[in-house]
Amino acid sequence: QGNEAEVAAFSVPSYACQRRTTLENHNTVLTDALSLLAENAELSEEDGRGVAFRRAAAVLKALPKPVASMTQLRGLPCLGEHSLRVIKDILENGASSEVESTKQSERYKALKVLTGIFGVGARTADRWIRDGIHNLRQLQDSGPTLNRAQQAGLEHYDDLNQPVSKSDADAIGEVVEKAVVSVLPGAHMTLIGGFRRGKLTGHDVDFLITHPEEGREVGLMPKLVSWLESQGFLLYQKTTRNSYLESKDGPARPASNMDRFERCFSIFKLTKEEKRGTKHPETLTENGAQTPDNGGLDLDLDLDQTKPAGHKPWRAVRVDLVVSPISQFAFALLGWTGSKLFERELRRWAGHEKSMSLSSHALYDNRQSKYLRATSEEEIFAHLGLEFVPPSERNA
Ligand code: ATP
Ligand code: MN
Ligand code: MN
C-alpha cells in the first residue's frame, strides 16, 4: 500500500455503451487535456484523431479514482500511444506541452472564436482564416457574405457563448410545452440532450415531441414554429425536413414514413418573465457548471459595446426541436439523449458486435434481415445485448 507499483490497475470494458459514466469525473485535468486535443482535431477536420482522443478521455471519465501512475493504466482500452504520452506528460510535469502549445496557437484560437458563431463550422472557419480573418473584428471589417444562420449567430454571439442553466432550460420547456399543447392537444414533449443526462448547464436546450397516435404528429413542426414565432419567442429558426430517405443506402434504411422526422434549429428569446415563471432558482455556480471555455481567447467584444451589456431584459438561447412519430420515439429518445460519444459507441457496438444497424429511427438486424421494434430505451438495449444504462450514466 502506498507503493506505486502496488496500486491496482483499473479495468473498464472497451465500448463506452458498456460502461456507466456519471458526471462525477475524478480525472478532469486529464480529460480536459484530451478533450481539447479532440476538439482541435475536429476543428482541423481530422475526425479520426478526434474520435481517438474522445474515446481515450471517455475511458478516464469512467475511472473510479484519480489516476496516480501510468502503471494503473496498463490494459485499459482506447488509450493509444499519443494519448498515453499526453497523460504521462501531465502526471510527470503537471501539464502537457502539446496541450499548452495548442491552446496558445493562433490557429486554434481563431478556430475557436469563429466556430463559436452559430452556423459556422470548421470548414468555413478554415476558409476565413486562410483569407486572414482571425477574429470577429476582422470578420466584420472584411465582410464575407454571411448566411442567415451566421448573421443571427454573430448578432447573438455573447449570449450563445454563455452556458445555458437548467433553470433557463426549464423556463423554455414551459413555453414549448404550452405551444405544443395548444397546436396539438395530446402531444407531449420530452427534454433530451445533456439536460436529460443530468447536466446542470448546456450549450443549448433539446426537446423531442411526439403524439401517442401514429401520424398525428405530421405537420406539427410548422404549427409549433408559427405559434412560437407569433408570440415573439424566436429570434431565428430553420426547420429541416428529415433527409433520411435521401441519405445514401444503408441496411438501417427505413421502410416507410421516415420522412416525417423533422427538426428545427432555433435561437429562442428567453425573457425575464419566462425566467421568473419557473419554480427553480438560478443555479449557475453549482458544482459541475461550465464556464464558457474561451481558453484566454482574444475576443473582440467591440461588437457589443453599442448594446447596454447585461441590461437587456432577455437572453438568446439555442434550442433544438425534434418531432418523431410514436413508432420511432424510443429510437429518437435514445439517439438524441447523447452524449455524442455514447451514441457513436452504441452504433459501433451494434455494427461490430451484433451485426445490427442502429439509428435515431430504427434498429435493423442484418442476420435476420428485419427491423427490431422497440417502445422503450430498455428494449433497445436488450435487443443490443447490453445492460440498460440510464441517461445520467451516459455522460461518456
Ligand atoms: P450540450 O449540453 O453541449 O448541448 P448535448 O449532449 O445536449 O450537450 P447536443 O449537441 O445538443 O449535445 O446534442 C444532443 C444529442 O443530439 C446528441 O446525442 C447528438 O448525437 C444528437 N444530435 C445533435 N445534432 C444532431 C443531428 N444533426 N442529427 C442527429 N442527431 C443529432
Ligand atoms: Mn444539447
Ligand atoms: Mn442540440
Short mmCIF file of C-alpha atoms and ligand atoms in Angstrom, two decimals:
data_model
loop_
_atom_site.label_atom_id
_atom_site.label_comp_id
_atom_site.label_asym_id
_atom_site.label_seq_id
_atom_site.Cartn_x
_atom_site.Cartn_y
_atom_site.Cartn_z
CA GLN A 1 0.00 0.00 0.00
CA GLY A 2 1.22 3.46 -0.85
CA ASN A 3 3.81 1.98 -3.14
CA GLU A 4 3.12 2.99 -6.75
CA ALA A 5 3.88 -0.42 -8.11
CA GLU A 6 1.21 -1.91 -5.90
CA VAL A 7 -1.53 0.46 -6.98
CA ALA A 8 -4.19 -1.69 -8.53
CA ALA A 9 -4.67 -1.37 -12.27
CA PHE A 10 -8.06 -0.09 -13.42
CA SER A 11 -10.30 -2.20 -15.58
CA VAL A 12 -13.07 -0.96 -17.90
CA PRO A 13 -14.92 -2.53 -20.85
CA SER A 14 -13.93 -1.22 -24.27
CA TYR A 15 -17.20 0.30 -25.54
CA ALA A 16 -18.49 3.40 -23.75
CA CYS A 17 -22.02 1.95 -24.01
CA GLN A 18 -20.91 -0.95 -21.77
CA ARG A 19 -19.87 1.50 -19.07
CA ARG A 20 -21.68 3.71 -16.57
CA THR A 21 -20.30 7.20 -16.87
CA THR A 22 -21.78 9.67 -14.40
CA LEU A 23 -21.00 13.38 -14.22
CA GLU A 24 -18.63 12.66 -11.35
CA ASN A 25 -15.28 12.77 -13.10
CA HIS A 26 -12.18 12.05 -10.98
CA ASN A 27 -9.76 12.92 -13.74
CA THR A 28 -10.86 16.29 -15.08
CA VAL A 29 -7.31 17.56 -15.62
CA LEU A 30 -6.55 14.61 -17.89
CA THR A 31 -9.93 14.54 -19.63
CA ASP A 32 -9.92 18.31 -20.23
CA ALA A 33 -6.50 17.97 -21.88
CA LEU A 34 -7.57 15.07 -24.10
CA SER A 35 -10.87 16.80 -24.93
CA LEU A 36 -9.01 19.90 -26.03
CA LEU A 37 -6.86 17.82 -28.38
CA ALA A 38 -10.03 16.11 -29.63
CA GLU A 39 -11.64 19.47 -30.26
CA ASN A 40 -8.55 20.74 -32.05
CA ALA A 41 -8.53 17.66 -34.29
CA GLU A 42 -12.25 18.09 -35.06
CA LEU A 43 -11.75 21.77 -35.82
CA SER A 44 -8.95 20.73 -38.19
CA GLU A 45 -11.29 18.21 -39.82
CA GLU A 46 -9.21 15.29 -38.59
CA ASP A 47 -12.17 13.31 -37.33
CA GLY A 48 -10.31 10.04 -36.85
CA ARG A 49 -7.87 11.64 -34.43
CA GLY A 50 -10.75 13.47 -32.77
CA VAL A 51 -12.59 10.24 -32.05
CA ALA A 52 -9.42 8.59 -30.74
CA PHE A 53 -8.92 11.40 -28.19
CA ARG A 54 -12.65 11.37 -27.28
CA ARG A 55 -12.51 7.63 -26.64
CA ALA A 56 -9.38 7.98 -24.51
CA ALA A 57 -11.00 10.80 -22.49
CA ALA A 58 -14.15 8.70 -22.04
CA VAL A 59 -12.15 5.79 -20.57
CA LEU A 60 -10.63 8.14 -17.98
CA LYS A 61 -14.07 9.61 -17.16
CA ALA A 62 -15.21 6.10 -16.23
CA LEU A 63 -12.42 5.50 -13.68
CA PRO A 64 -13.50 5.36 -10.02
CA LYS A 65 -10.46 7.35 -8.77
CA PRO A 66 -7.86 9.81 -9.96
CA VAL A 67 -5.03 8.24 -11.96
CA ALA A 68 -1.88 8.34 -9.83
CA SER A 69 0.57 6.49 -12.02
CA MET A 70 0.97 5.17 -15.56
CA THR A 71 1.11 1.58 -14.29
CA GLN A 72 -2.58 1.79 -13.33
CA LEU A 73 -3.46 2.34 -16.99
CA ARG A 74 -2.00 -0.94 -18.18
CA GLY A 75 -4.51 -2.96 -20.14
CA LEU A 76 -7.08 -0.16 -20.43
CA PRO A 77 -8.80 0.05 -23.83
CA CYS A 78 -8.70 3.05 -26.20
CA LEU A 79 -5.51 4.56 -24.79
CA GLY A 80 -3.24 4.94 -27.81
CA GLU A 81 0.40 5.95 -27.83
CA HIS A 82 -0.45 9.60 -28.34
CA SER A 83 -3.00 9.80 -25.52
CA LEU A 84 -0.66 7.93 -23.17
CA ARG A 85 2.11 10.43 -23.96
CA VAL A 86 -0.22 13.31 -23.05
CA ILE A 87 -1.27 11.62 -19.80
CA LYS A 88 2.34 10.86 -18.86
CA ASP A 89 3.35 14.45 -19.51
CA ILE A 90 0.60 15.69 -17.18
CA LEU A 91 1.32 13.15 -14.43
CA GLU A 92 5.04 13.92 -14.50
CA ASN A 93 5.12 17.64 -15.30
CA GLY A 94 1.70 18.91 -14.25
CA ALA A 95 0.80 19.88 -17.81
CA SER A 96 1.02 18.61 -21.37
CA SER A 97 3.33 20.64 -23.59
CA GLU A 98 1.23 19.71 -26.63
CA VAL A 99 -1.98 20.90 -24.99
CA GLU A 100 -0.36 24.13 -23.82
CA SER A 101 1.09 24.92 -27.24
CA THR A 102 -2.23 24.09 -28.93
CA LYS A 103 -4.07 26.47 -26.59
CA GLN A 104 -1.59 29.22 -27.41
CA SER A 105 -1.62 28.67 -31.16
CA GLU A 106 -3.14 31.42 -33.28
CA ARG A 107 -4.88 28.88 -35.45
CA TYR A 108 -6.64 27.16 -32.55
CA LYS A 109 -7.66 30.49 -31.04
CA ALA A 110 -9.04 31.71 -34.36
CA LEU A 111 -10.91 28.43 -35.00
CA LYS A 112 -12.48 28.66 -31.53
CA VAL A 113 -13.65 32.24 -31.96
CA LEU A 114 -15.01 31.73 -35.48
CA THR A 115 -16.74 28.39 -34.86
CA GLY A 116 -18.19 29.99 -31.73
CA ILE A 117 -20.52 31.72 -34.19
CA PHE A 118 -23.70 29.65 -34.64
CA GLY A 119 -23.77 28.44 -38.25
CA VAL A 120 -20.00 28.47 -38.72
CA GLY A 121 -18.33 25.08 -38.99
CA ALA A 122 -14.71 24.03 -39.21
CA ARG A 123 -14.60 24.32 -42.99
CA THR A 124 -15.93 27.88 -43.14
CA ALA A 125 -13.65 28.96 -40.30
CA ASP A 126 -10.65 27.46 -42.09
CA ARG A 127 -11.50 29.33 -45.29
CA TRP A 128 -11.83 32.60 -43.41
CA ILE A 129 -8.52 32.03 -41.61
CA ARG A 130 -6.81 31.48 -44.96
CA ASP A 131 -8.33 34.82 -46.02
CA GLY A 132 -6.72 36.46 -42.99
CA ILE A 133 -9.81 36.55 -40.76
CA HIS A 134 -8.88 35.54 -37.20
CA ASN A 135 -11.38 37.35 -35.01
CA LEU A 136 -14.81 38.96 -35.03
CA ARG A 137 -13.46 42.44 -35.77
CA GLN A 138 -11.65 41.20 -38.86
CA LEU A 139 -14.78 39.30 -39.86
CA GLN A 140 -16.89 42.44 -39.65
CA ASP A 141 -14.29 44.55 -41.45
CA SER A 142 -13.68 42.20 -44.35
CA GLY A 143 -17.35 41.30 -44.60
CA PRO A 144 -17.60 37.90 -46.29
CA THR A 145 -21.17 37.04 -47.19
CA LEU A 146 -22.87 35.51 -44.18
CA ASN A 147 -25.88 33.26 -44.44
CA ARG A 148 -28.97 33.86 -42.30
CA ALA A 149 -27.81 31.48 -39.54
CA GLN A 150 -24.38 33.10 -39.34
CA GLN A 151 -25.86 36.60 -39.22
CA ALA A 152 -28.04 35.56 -36.31
CA GLY A 153 -25.08 33.77 -34.73
CA LEU A 154 -22.93 36.87 -34.92
CA GLU A 155 -25.69 39.11 -33.63
CA HIS A 156 -26.21 36.91 -30.55
CA TYR A 157 -22.58 35.85 -30.17
CA ASP A 158 -22.17 36.69 -26.48
CA ASP A 159 -25.46 35.17 -25.36
CA LEU A 160 -24.93 31.99 -27.34
CA ASN A 161 -21.46 31.52 -25.87
CA GLN A 162 -22.81 31.72 -22.32
CA PRO A 163 -23.73 28.36 -20.81
CA VAL A 164 -27.46 27.71 -20.52
CA SER A 165 -28.57 26.85 -16.97
CA LYS A 166 -31.07 24.14 -16.06
CA SER A 167 -33.49 26.82 -14.87
CA ASP A 168 -33.28 28.54 -18.28
CA ALA A 169 -33.92 25.15 -19.88
CA ASP A 170 -36.96 24.61 -17.63
CA ALA A 171 -38.31 28.09 -18.40
CA ILE A 172 -38.03 27.41 -22.14
CA GLY A 173 -39.53 23.95 -21.60
CA GLU A 174 -42.65 25.53 -20.09
CA VAL A 175 -43.10 27.78 -23.12
CA VAL A 176 -42.51 24.97 -25.62
CA GLU A 177 -44.86 22.66 -23.71
CA LYS A 178 -47.57 25.30 -23.80
CA ALA A 179 -47.02 25.81 -27.52
CA VAL A 180 -47.08 22.06 -28.23
CA VAL A 181 -50.31 21.51 -26.33
CA SER A 182 -52.04 24.49 -27.95
CA VAL A 183 -51.20 23.43 -31.51
CA LEU A 184 -51.79 19.69 -30.97
CA PRO A 185 -53.69 18.62 -27.86
CA GLY A 186 -52.43 15.27 -26.60
CA ALA A 187 -48.93 15.75 -27.99
CA HIS A 188 -46.12 15.59 -25.48
CA MET A 189 -42.66 16.91 -25.10
CA THR A 190 -39.51 15.46 -23.50
CA LEU A 191 -36.31 17.21 -22.53
CA ILE A 192 -33.43 15.44 -24.30
CA GLY A 193 -29.71 16.12 -24.82
CA GLY A 194 -27.36 16.96 -21.98
CA PHE A 195 -30.08 18.14 -19.57
CA ARG A 196 -31.74 14.71 -19.73
CA ARG A 197 -28.37 13.27 -18.67
CA GLY A 198 -28.49 15.49 -15.60
CA LYS A 199 -26.05 18.18 -16.72
CA LEU A 200 -26.52 21.47 -14.89
CA THR A 201 -25.56 23.55 -17.93
CA GLY A 202 -25.52 23.10 -21.67
CA HIS A 203 -24.73 24.85 -24.94
CA ASP A 204 -28.38 24.56 -25.98
CA VAL A 205 -31.71 23.00 -24.96
CA ASP A 206 -33.04 19.99 -26.86
CA PHE A 207 -36.67 18.79 -26.98
CA LEU A 208 -38.31 15.76 -28.55
CA ILE A 209 -42.00 15.95 -29.37
CA THR A 210 -44.40 13.16 -30.30
CA HIS A 211 -48.08 12.20 -30.22
CA PRO A 212 -49.33 8.85 -28.86
CA GLU A 213 -51.35 8.27 -32.05
CA GLU A 214 -49.12 7.44 -35.03
CA GLY A 215 -49.42 10.05 -37.78
CA ARG A 216 -50.97 12.78 -35.65
CA GLU A 217 -47.52 14.41 -35.38
CA VAL A 218 -47.46 15.12 -39.12
CA GLY A 219 -47.48 18.86 -39.72
CA LEU A 220 -46.83 19.63 -36.06
CA MET A 221 -43.48 21.37 -36.51
CA PRO A 222 -44.67 24.18 -38.82
CA LYS A 223 -47.61 24.88 -36.48
CA LEU A 224 -45.37 24.85 -33.44
CA VAL A 225 -42.88 27.20 -35.07
CA SER A 226 -45.67 29.57 -36.19
CA TRP A 227 -47.09 29.66 -32.68
CA LEU A 228 -43.69 30.43 -31.14
CA GLU A 229 -42.95 32.99 -33.84
CA SER A 230 -46.30 34.75 -33.43
CA GLN A 231 -45.62 35.10 -29.71
CA GLY A 232 -42.21 36.59 -30.41
CA PHE A 233 -40.18 33.73 -28.94
CA LEU A 234 -37.97 33.03 -31.94
CA LEU A 235 -35.00 35.16 -32.96
CA TYR A 236 -34.07 32.64 -35.66
CA GLN A 237 -35.32 29.28 -36.85
CA LYS A 238 -34.59 26.84 -39.59
CA THR A 239 -36.85 23.84 -39.97
CA THR A 240 -35.40 20.85 -41.77
CA ARG A 241 -37.42 18.01 -43.12
CA ASN A 242 -35.78 14.76 -42.24
CA SER A 243 -33.42 13.85 -45.04
CA TYR A 244 -33.12 10.21 -44.01
CA LEU A 245 -34.78 8.84 -47.14
CA GLU A 246 -32.48 10.83 -49.37
CA SER A 247 -29.37 9.74 -47.49
CA LYS A 248 -27.24 7.06 -49.05
CA ASP A 249 -28.39 3.46 -48.88
CA GLY A 250 -27.67 1.55 -45.73
CA PRO A 251 -29.11 -1.52 -44.08
CA ALA A 252 -30.89 0.63 -41.49
CA ARG A 253 -32.70 2.43 -44.22
CA PRO A 254 -36.26 2.60 -43.02
CA ALA A 255 -39.09 1.02 -44.97
CA SER A 256 -41.62 3.81 -44.66
CA ASN A 257 -42.83 7.00 -43.01
CA MET A 258 -39.30 8.08 -42.05
CA ASP A 259 -39.67 11.32 -43.96
CA ARG A 260 -41.87 12.62 -41.15
CA PHE A 261 -38.95 13.13 -38.82
CA GLU A 262 -38.47 16.88 -38.67
CA ARG A 263 -36.27 19.16 -36.68
CA CYS A 264 -35.88 22.84 -36.03
CA PHE A 265 -32.67 24.58 -35.07
CA SER A 266 -33.62 27.83 -33.42
CA ILE A 267 -32.50 30.76 -31.35
CA PHE A 268 -35.00 31.36 -28.59
CA LYS A 269 -35.68 34.70 -26.92
CA LEU A 270 -35.86 33.99 -23.20
CA THR A 271 -37.31 36.97 -21.34
CA LYS A 272 -37.17 37.81 -17.65
CA GLU A 273 -40.88 36.99 -17.22
CA GLU A 274 -40.38 33.46 -18.54
CA LYS A 275 -37.43 33.01 -16.21
CA ARG A 276 -39.48 34.23 -13.25
CA GLY A 277 -42.28 31.88 -14.20
CA THR A 278 -40.23 28.85 -13.20
CA LYS A 279 -40.10 27.43 -9.72
CA HIS A 280 -36.38 26.82 -9.80
CA PRO A 281 -33.87 29.45 -8.73
CA GLU A 282 -30.83 30.24 -10.85
CA THR A 283 -28.08 27.74 -10.16
CA LEU A 284 -25.27 28.91 -12.37
CA THR A 285 -22.45 28.24 -9.95
CA GLU A 286 -23.32 24.77 -8.77
CA ASN A 287 -20.74 22.04 -8.87
CA GLY A 288 -20.17 20.91 -12.41
CA ALA A 289 -21.35 24.14 -14.00
CA GLN A 290 -19.44 25.10 -17.09
CA THR A 291 -17.88 28.43 -17.68
CA PRO A 292 -17.60 29.44 -21.31
CA ASP A 293 -14.38 27.75 -22.31
CA ASN A 294 -12.78 30.61 -24.12
CA GLY A 295 -9.34 29.49 -23.04
CA GLY A 296 -7.95 33.01 -22.85
CA LEU A 297 -9.23 33.85 -26.30
CA ASP A 298 -8.70 37.34 -27.55
CA LEU A 299 -12.38 38.01 -28.21
CA ASP A 300 -13.13 41.22 -29.97
CA LEU A 301 -16.03 42.45 -27.93
CA ASP A 302 -16.32 45.83 -29.65
CA LEU A 303 -19.30 44.35 -31.41
CA ASP A 304 -21.38 44.65 -28.32
CA GLN A 305 -20.29 48.00 -26.99
CA THR A 306 -23.24 49.52 -28.76
CA LYS A 307 -25.58 47.45 -26.57
CA PRO A 308 -26.08 48.06 -22.88
CA ALA A 309 -24.29 44.88 -21.83
CA GLY A 310 -26.11 42.87 -19.22
CA HIS A 311 -29.08 45.22 -19.15
CA LYS A 312 -31.32 43.83 -21.80
CA PRO A 313 -34.31 42.03 -20.28
CA TRP A 314 -33.81 38.82 -22.28
CA ARG A 315 -31.17 36.44 -23.49
CA ALA A 316 -30.75 34.38 -26.65
CA VAL A 317 -30.61 30.59 -26.22
CA ARG A 318 -30.04 27.89 -28.82
CA VAL A 319 -32.98 25.47 -28.86
CA ASP A 320 -33.30 22.27 -30.91
CA LEU A 321 -36.76 20.81 -31.53
CA VAL A 322 -37.28 17.33 -32.95
CA VAL A 323 -40.61 15.74 -33.87
CA SER A 324 -40.83 11.97 -34.07
CA PRO A 325 -43.69 9.59 -34.85
CA ILE A 326 -44.51 7.44 -31.82
CA SER A 327 -43.27 4.28 -33.61
CA GLN A 328 -39.75 5.75 -33.65
CA PHE A 329 -39.93 7.58 -30.35
CA ALA A 330 -37.69 5.22 -28.37
CA PHE A 331 -35.01 5.36 -31.06
CA ALA A 332 -35.25 9.15 -31.30
CA LEU A 333 -35.11 9.46 -27.49
CA LEU A 334 -32.03 7.23 -27.28
CA GLY A 335 -30.39 8.92 -30.26
CA TRP A 336 -30.89 12.47 -29.04
CA THR A 337 -30.02 11.99 -25.38
CA GLY A 338 -26.30 11.61 -26.07
CA SER A 339 -23.57 12.01 -25.19
CA LYS A 340 -22.29 12.15 -28.74
CA LEU A 341 -19.58 9.64 -27.93
CA PHE A 342 -22.05 7.34 -26.17
CA GLU A 343 -24.22 7.39 -29.32
CA ARG A 344 -21.28 6.72 -31.58
CA GLU A 345 -20.22 3.80 -29.39
CA LEU A 346 -23.75 2.35 -29.38
CA ARG A 347 -23.74 2.35 -33.18
CA ARG A 348 -20.24 0.86 -33.28
CA TRP A 349 -21.27 -1.85 -30.82
CA ALA A 350 -24.39 -2.62 -32.87
CA GLY A 351 -22.44 -2.89 -36.11
CA HIS A 352 -19.25 -4.60 -34.97
CA GLU A 353 -20.51 -6.85 -32.21
CA LYS A 354 -24.12 -7.58 -33.22
CA SER A 355 -24.24 -7.11 -36.98
CA MET A 356 -27.06 -4.62 -36.47
CA SER A 357 -27.56 -1.06 -37.67
CA LEU A 358 -28.80 1.47 -35.15
CA SER A 359 -30.03 4.97 -35.96
CA SER A 360 -32.32 7.54 -34.32
CA HIS A 361 -35.11 5.98 -36.37
CA ALA A 362 -34.72 2.24 -36.18
CA LEU A 363 -32.68 -0.86 -35.39
CA TYR A 364 -32.05 -3.31 -38.20
CA ASP A 365 -30.77 -6.85 -37.64
CA ASN A 366 -28.60 -7.82 -40.61
CA ARG A 367 -28.56 -11.53 -39.70
CA GLN A 368 -32.34 -11.81 -39.53
CA SER A 369 -32.84 -9.19 -42.27
CA LYS A 370 -35.50 -7.40 -40.26
CA TYR A 371 -36.22 -4.34 -38.16
CA LEU A 372 -36.43 -4.84 -34.42
CA ARG A 373 -39.27 -2.90 -32.83
CA ALA A 374 -38.97 -1.12 -29.51
CA THR A 375 -41.22 1.14 -27.47
CA SER A 376 -38.65 1.96 -24.79
CA GLU A 377 -34.93 2.58 -24.48
CA GLU A 378 -34.75 -0.51 -22.26
CA GLU A 379 -35.94 -2.70 -25.14
CA ILE A 380 -33.32 -1.26 -27.48
CA PHE A 381 -30.52 -2.03 -25.02
CA ALA A 382 -31.97 -5.55 -24.65
CA HIS A 383 -32.03 -6.06 -28.44
CA LEU A 384 -28.39 -4.96 -28.50
CA GLY A 385 -27.43 -7.40 -25.74
CA LEU A 386 -26.38 -4.55 -23.47
CA GLU A 387 -27.20 -3.85 -19.86
CA PHE A 388 -29.51 -0.83 -19.64
CA VAL A 389 -27.62 2.39 -18.95
CA PRO A 390 -29.84 5.22 -17.63
CA PRO A 391 -29.39 8.72 -19.13
CA SER A 392 -27.47 10.01 -16.08
CA GLU A 393 -24.83 7.34 -16.74
CA ARG A 394 -24.39 8.11 -20.44
CA ASN A 395 -22.03 11.01 -19.83
CA ALA A 396 -19.12 9.42 -21.71
P1 ATP B 1 -24.78 20.34 -24.73
O1 ATP B 1 -25.09 20.44 -23.30
O2 ATP B 1 -23.48 20.91 -25.09
O3 ATP B 1 -25.89 20.82 -25.60
P2 ATP B 1 -25.60 17.78 -25.67
O4 ATP B 1 -25.19 16.41 -25.30
O5 ATP B 1 -27.02 18.15 -25.41
O6 ATP B 1 -24.60 18.76 -24.97
P3 ATP B 1 -26.13 18.38 -28.45
O7 ATP B 1 -25.17 18.86 -29.49
O8 ATP B 1 -27.22 19.30 -28.10
O9 ATP B 1 -25.24 17.96 -27.20
O10 ATP B 1 -26.69 17.02 -28.97
C1 ATP B 1 -27.61 16.23 -28.24
C2 ATP B 1 -27.81 14.91 -28.91
O11 ATP B 1 -28.43 15.08 -30.17
C3 ATP B 1 -26.52 14.17 -29.18
O12 ATP B 1 -26.69 12.85 -28.75
C4 ATP B 1 -26.33 14.17 -30.66
O13 ATP B 1 -25.81 12.95 -31.12
C5 ATP B 1 -27.73 14.40 -31.17
N1 ATP B 1 -27.66 15.28 -32.34
C6 ATP B 1 -27.22 16.54 -32.36
N2 ATP B 1 -27.30 17.06 -33.59
C7 ATP B 1 -27.82 16.08 -34.37
C8 ATP B 1 -28.15 15.98 -35.74
N3 ATP B 1 -27.96 17.00 -36.57
N4 ATP B 1 -28.67 14.83 -36.17
C9 ATP B 1 -28.87 13.80 -35.34
N5 ATP B 1 -28.57 13.83 -34.04
C10 ATP B 1 -28.05 14.94 -33.56
MN MN B 2 -27.80 19.96 -26.14
MN MN B 3 -28.59 20.27 -29.62
#
